[in-house]
Coordinates of C-alpha atoms in Angstrom, one line a residue:
M14 CA 10.9 2.7 -16.3
F15 CA 8.5 -0.1 -17.0
E16 CA 9.8 -1.2 -20.4
Q17 CA 7.6 -3.7 -22.2
F18 CA 4.6 -2.6 -20.1
E19 CA 1.5 -1.2 -21.0
A20 CA 0.0 1.6 -19.5
E21 CA -3.8 2.5 -19.5
T22 CA -6.7 3.9 -17.5
V23 CA -9.3 1.5 -16.3
D24 CA -12.5 3.0 -15.6
V25 CA -14.3 1.1 -12.5
D26 CA -17.6 1.6 -10.8
E27 CA -16.7 4.9 -8.9
A28 CA -13.0 5.6 -10.1
S29 CA -10.6 5.9 -12.8
I30 CA -7.7 3.8 -12.2
F31 CA -4.1 4.2 -13.6
V32 CA -2.4 0.9 -14.1
R33 CA 1.0 -0.8 -15.7
H34 CA 1.0 -4.3 -16.2
G35 CA 3.2 -6.5 -18.4
G36 CA 4.8 -10.2 -18.3
H37 CA 3.1 -13.6 -18.8
G38 CA 2.3 -16.2 -16.2
P39 CA 0.7 -16.2 -12.8
P40 CA -0.8 -12.9 -11.9
V41 CA 0.5 -10.6 -9.2
L42 CA -1.0 -7.3 -8.1
L43 CA 1.4 -4.9 -6.6
L44 CA 0.1 -2.1 -4.3
H45 CA 2.1 0.7 -3.5
G46 CA 2.0 2.6 0.1
H47 CA 2.0 6.5 1.0
P48 CA 2.9 8.6 -0.3
R49 CA 4.2 6.8 -3.5
T50 CA 2.8 5.9 -6.8
S51 CA 2.5 2.5 -8.9
A52 CA 6.2 3.8 -10.0
T53 CA 7.9 2.7 -6.7
W54 CA 7.9 -0.9 -8.2
H55 CA 9.8 0.3 -11.0
R56 CA 12.7 -2.1 -10.3
V57 CA 10.7 -5.0 -8.8
A58 CA 8.2 -5.4 -11.4
P59 CA 10.5 -6.1 -14.3
R60 CA 12.3 -8.6 -11.8
L61 CA 9.0 -10.6 -11.4
V62 CA 8.6 -10.5 -15.1
E63 CA 11.7 -12.2 -15.5
R64 CA 10.5 -14.9 -13.1
G65 CA 7.5 -15.7 -15.0
F66 CA 4.9 -13.9 -13.8
T67 CA 2.2 -11.7 -14.9
V68 CA 2.4 -8.3 -13.1
V69 CA 0.0 -5.5 -12.6
C70 CA 0.9 -2.0 -10.9
P71 CA -2.0 0.3 -10.2
D72 CA -2.0 3.7 -8.6
L73 CA -4.5 3.3 -5.8
R74 CA -7.7 5.1 -5.9
G75 CA -6.8 9.2 -5.5
Y76 CA -3.0 8.4 -5.5
G77 CA -0.8 9.4 -8.7
R78 CA -2.6 9.4 -11.7
S79 CA -5.9 7.4 -10.8
R80 CA -9.3 9.6 -9.8
G81 CA -11.8 8.7 -7.2
P82 CA -15.3 10.3 -5.9
A83 CA -15.1 13.2 -4.0
P84 CA -14.3 12.8 -0.1
T85 CA -17.4 11.8 2.1
A86 CA -18.2 12.8 5.8
D87 CA -17.8 9.1 6.8
H88 CA -14.6 8.8 4.8
S89 CA -16.0 5.7 2.9
A90 CA -15.1 7.1 -0.3
H91 CA -11.5 6.4 0.6
S92 CA -12.0 3.2 2.9
K93 CA -9.8 0.3 2.1
R94 CA -13.1 -1.7 1.4
A95 CA -13.8 0.6 -1.5
V96 CA -10.2 0.4 -2.9
A97 CA -10.1 -3.0 -2.9
K98 CA -13.3 -3.1 -4.8
D99 CA -11.4 -0.9 -7.6
M100 CA -8.8 -3.4 -7.5
V101 CA -10.8 -6.4 -8.2
Q102 CA -12.4 -4.8 -11.0
V103 CA -9.3 -3.5 -12.5
M104 CA -8.0 -7.1 -12.3
R105 CA -11.1 -8.6 -13.7
S106 CA -10.8 -6.0 -16.7
L107 CA -7.4 -7.4 -17.3
G108 CA -8.8 -11.2 -17.5
H109 CA -7.7 -12.0 -14.0
T110 CA -10.2 -13.2 -11.6
R111 CA -7.5 -15.1 -9.2
F112 CA -4.2 -13.7 -8.3
G113 CA -1.4 -13.1 -5.4
V114 CA -1.5 -9.6 -4.1
A115 CA 1.4 -7.8 -2.2
G116 CA 0.7 -4.4 -0.5
H117 CA 3.4 -2.3 1.0
D118 CA 2.6 0.1 4.0
R119 CA -1.0 1.4 3.1
G120 CA -1.3 -0.8 0.2
G121 CA -0.9 -3.7 2.7
S122 CA -4.0 -2.5 4.2
V123 CA -5.7 -2.7 1.0
A124 CA -3.9 -5.9 0.3
L125 CA -5.7 -7.3 3.8
R126 CA -9.1 -5.9 2.8
L127 CA -8.9 -7.8 -0.5
A128 CA -8.2 -11.0 0.9
L129 CA -10.8 -10.6 3.6
D130 CA -13.6 -9.2 1.5
H131 CA -12.7 -11.2 -1.8
P132 CA -11.2 -14.8 -0.8
A133 CA -12.2 -16.5 -3.8
A134 CA -10.1 -13.7 -6.1
V135 CA -6.7 -13.5 -3.6
S136 CA -4.7 -16.7 -4.2
R137 CA -1.9 -15.5 -1.7
A138 CA -1.0 -12.0 0.1
A139 CA 2.1 -10.5 0.9
L140 CA 2.0 -8.1 3.5
M141 CA 4.6 -5.4 3.6
D142 CA 5.9 -3.0 6.3
C143 CA 2.4 -3.1 7.7
L144 CA 0.0 -4.4 10.1
P145 CA -3.9 -4.7 10.5
L146 CA -4.8 -1.1 11.4
T147 CA -6.7 -1.9 14.6
E148 CA -3.6 -3.6 15.9
H149 CA -1.5 -0.3 15.9
L150 CA -4.5 1.5 17.2
A151 CA -4.4 -1.0 20.1
R152 CA -0.9 -0.4 20.9
V153 CA -0.9 3.3 20.8
D154 CA 1.6 4.7 23.5
A155 CA 3.7 7.9 23.7
R156 CA 6.5 6.3 21.5
F157 CA 4.2 5.2 18.5
A158 CA 2.3 8.8 18.8
T159 CA 5.7 10.3 18.8
Q160 CA 7.3 8.6 15.7
W161 CA 3.9 8.1 14.0
W162 CA 2.1 11.4 15.0
H163 CA 1.4 12.3 11.3
W164 CA -1.5 9.7 11.4
F165 CA -3.3 12.1 13.5
F166 CA -2.2 15.1 12.0
F167 CA -3.4 13.8 8.6
A168 CA -7.1 12.7 10.2
Q169 CA -7.6 16.5 11.3
P170 CA -10.0 18.6 9.0
E171 CA -8.5 20.8 6.5
V172 CA -5.4 21.9 8.7
P173 CA -3.1 19.4 6.9
E174 CA -4.2 20.4 3.4
R175 CA -3.1 24.1 4.2
V176 CA 0.1 22.7 5.5
I177 CA 1.1 20.4 3.2
N178 CA -0.1 22.4 -0.2
A179 CA 1.8 25.4 1.0
D180 CA 4.9 23.7 0.5
P181 CA 4.7 20.2 -1.1
D182 CA 8.4 19.7 -1.6
G183 CA 9.5 20.6 1.7
W184 CA 6.7 18.3 3.2
Y185 CA 7.5 15.1 1.0
S186 CA 11.2 14.5 0.7
G187 CA 12.6 12.1 -1.4
D188 CA 16.3 11.3 -3.2
P189 CA 16.0 10.6 -7.0
R190 CA 19.2 8.8 -6.6
T191 CA 17.6 6.1 -4.3
M192 CA 14.0 6.3 -5.7
G193 CA 15.3 6.6 -9.5
Q194 CA 15.3 9.6 -11.5
E195 CA 11.7 9.1 -13.3
N196 CA 10.3 7.6 -10.4
H197 CA 11.0 10.6 -8.3
D198 CA 9.7 13.0 -11.1
E199 CA 6.4 11.0 -11.2
W200 CA 6.1 11.1 -7.5
R201 CA 6.9 14.8 -7.3
E202 CA 4.4 15.6 -9.7
A203 CA 1.5 13.9 -7.7
T204 CA 2.6 15.4 -4.6
R205 CA 2.4 18.8 -6.1
N206 CA -1.3 17.9 -7.1
P207 CA -3.8 19.3 -4.5
D208 CA -6.5 16.5 -5.3
V209 CA -3.7 13.7 -4.6
V210 CA -2.9 15.4 -1.3
R211 CA -6.5 15.4 -0.2
A212 CA -7.3 11.9 -1.2
M213 CA -3.8 10.7 0.6
L214 CA -5.3 12.5 3.5
E215 CA -8.8 10.7 3.3
D216 CA -6.8 7.4 3.1
Y217 CA -5.6 8.1 6.5
R218 CA -8.9 9.4 7.9
A219 CA -10.3 6.4 6.8
G220 CA -7.9 4.5 8.6
L221 CA -8.6 6.0 11.8
T222 CA -12.5 5.6 11.7
I223 CA -14.4 3.5 8.8
D224 CA -11.6 1.0 8.0
A225 CA -11.1 0.3 12.1
R226 CA -14.7 -0.4 12.2
H227 CA -14.7 -2.9 9.5
E228 CA -11.5 -4.6 10.9
A229 CA -13.1 -4.6 14.3
A230 CA -16.2 -6.2 12.7
D231 CA -14.1 -8.9 10.9
R232 CA -12.4 -9.7 14.1
A233 CA -15.7 -9.9 15.9
A234 CA -17.0 -12.5 13.5
G235 CA -14.0 -14.6 13.6
G236 CA -12.6 -13.3 10.0
K237 CA -9.5 -14.4 8.9
V238 CA -7.1 -14.3 6.1
R239 CA -7.8 -17.9 4.9
C240 CA -4.9 -18.1 2.1
P241 CA -1.4 -18.1 2.6
A242 CA 0.3 -14.9 3.9
L243 CA 3.7 -13.8 3.6
V244 CA 4.8 -10.9 6.1
L245 CA 8.0 -8.8 4.9
W246 CA 9.6 -5.9 7.1
S247 CA 12.2 -3.2 6.8
E248 CA 15.0 -4.1 9.3
R249 CA 15.9 -0.5 9.0
D250 CA 12.4 1.0 9.6
D251 CA 10.3 0.8 13.3
L252 CA 7.9 -1.7 13.0
E253 CA 10.0 -4.5 14.6
E254 CA 11.5 -2.0 17.3
L255 CA 7.7 -0.7 18.0
Y256 CA 6.2 -4.4 17.9
G257 CA 8.5 -7.2 18.2
D258 CA 7.9 -10.0 15.5
P259 CA 5.4 -8.9 13.1
V260 CA 4.7 -12.5 12.2
E261 CA 3.2 -13.2 15.9
I262 CA 1.0 -10.3 15.4
W263 CA -0.3 -11.4 12.0
R264 CA -0.7 -15.1 13.3
H265 CA -4.0 -13.6 14.8
W266 CA -5.3 -12.6 11.3
A267 CA -4.1 -15.3 9.0
D268 CA -4.1 -19.3 9.4
D269 CA -0.8 -19.7 7.2
V270 CA 1.6 -16.9 7.5
R271 CA 5.3 -16.6 7.6
G272 CA 7.8 -13.9 7.2
H273 CA 11.3 -12.5 7.5
G274 CA 12.8 -9.1 7.6
I275 CA 14.4 -7.0 4.8
D276 CA 17.8 -5.4 4.9
S277 CA 16.3 -1.9 3.9
G278 CA 14.9 1.3 5.0
H279 CA 11.2 1.8 4.6
H280 CA 10.9 1.8 0.9
M281 CA 12.1 -1.5 0.4
A282 CA 11.2 -2.0 -3.5
E283 CA 13.2 1.2 -4.2
E284 CA 16.3 0.1 -1.9
A285 CA 16.2 -3.7 -1.9
P286 CA 14.5 -4.4 -5.2
E287 CA 16.5 -8.2 -5.5
S288 CA 15.7 -9.2 -2.1
V289 CA 12.0 -8.2 -2.3
A290 CA 11.6 -9.6 -6.0
G291 CA 13.3 -12.9 -4.7
A292 CA 10.9 -13.0 -1.7
L293 CA 7.9 -12.3 -3.8
A294 CA 8.6 -14.7 -6.5
G295 CA 9.4 -17.6 -4.0
F296 CA 6.5 -17.3 -2.3
F297 CA 4.2 -16.5 -5.3
G298 CA 5.7 -19.2 -7.3
E299 CA 5.2 -22.0 -4.4

């Protein structure tokens, strides 16, 4: 994976972030979701480099090989605001003060926070298989709770750690033929690490508490994504099924937004890399 990419660990204020980067041209930051690592982009990142971009793929705080502070009672140590700050510092350390960002799943929540908290740094934002967390929570019904029950299980104190760490291979499923063997092996190593599992759970705990409060404060203050935004979603996942057209929801959060579905299951960067790379290259290259 990631031939001709450099790999290093960047120390920021509160964390050590493992990052892969390569290419020449306009910088693009790619943010993975749960429970993946930066390796989920191994088929997309080289395609973007071929199309003339510099590509940066970090492991988010606590995921993969990145490490952050111990969890805090208010979950602020794993808030999207804290993780977004990590990403700004990583990009600056690599010489990029302004960049495009694409975030998938939980990485999409970080991309939103980057655009809201650091508008001078973010030129364009691609938001993939995600909505603002408060938009999800405002629509909670029996169907959502049934299909996305893990959100509320992960928020429980201590219990999910015991359940998941008792059999991580049984809890997290992945096919090396679909993921790619090296990506699968890196992901499996991460999910067997109790510290990584704890950090991933803290990500969800923050989402239902401090992250939701931050988003509510943004809405009350009239905060919006001011840069152009691209919304992508997996047509064989349930986002559109649950909520209708995701672009219409994102119009409440972004001034300039467009989007379309990708013929894929949830992990679109692994399952439909050419479609994803083409959509991102077209958007970031405008």
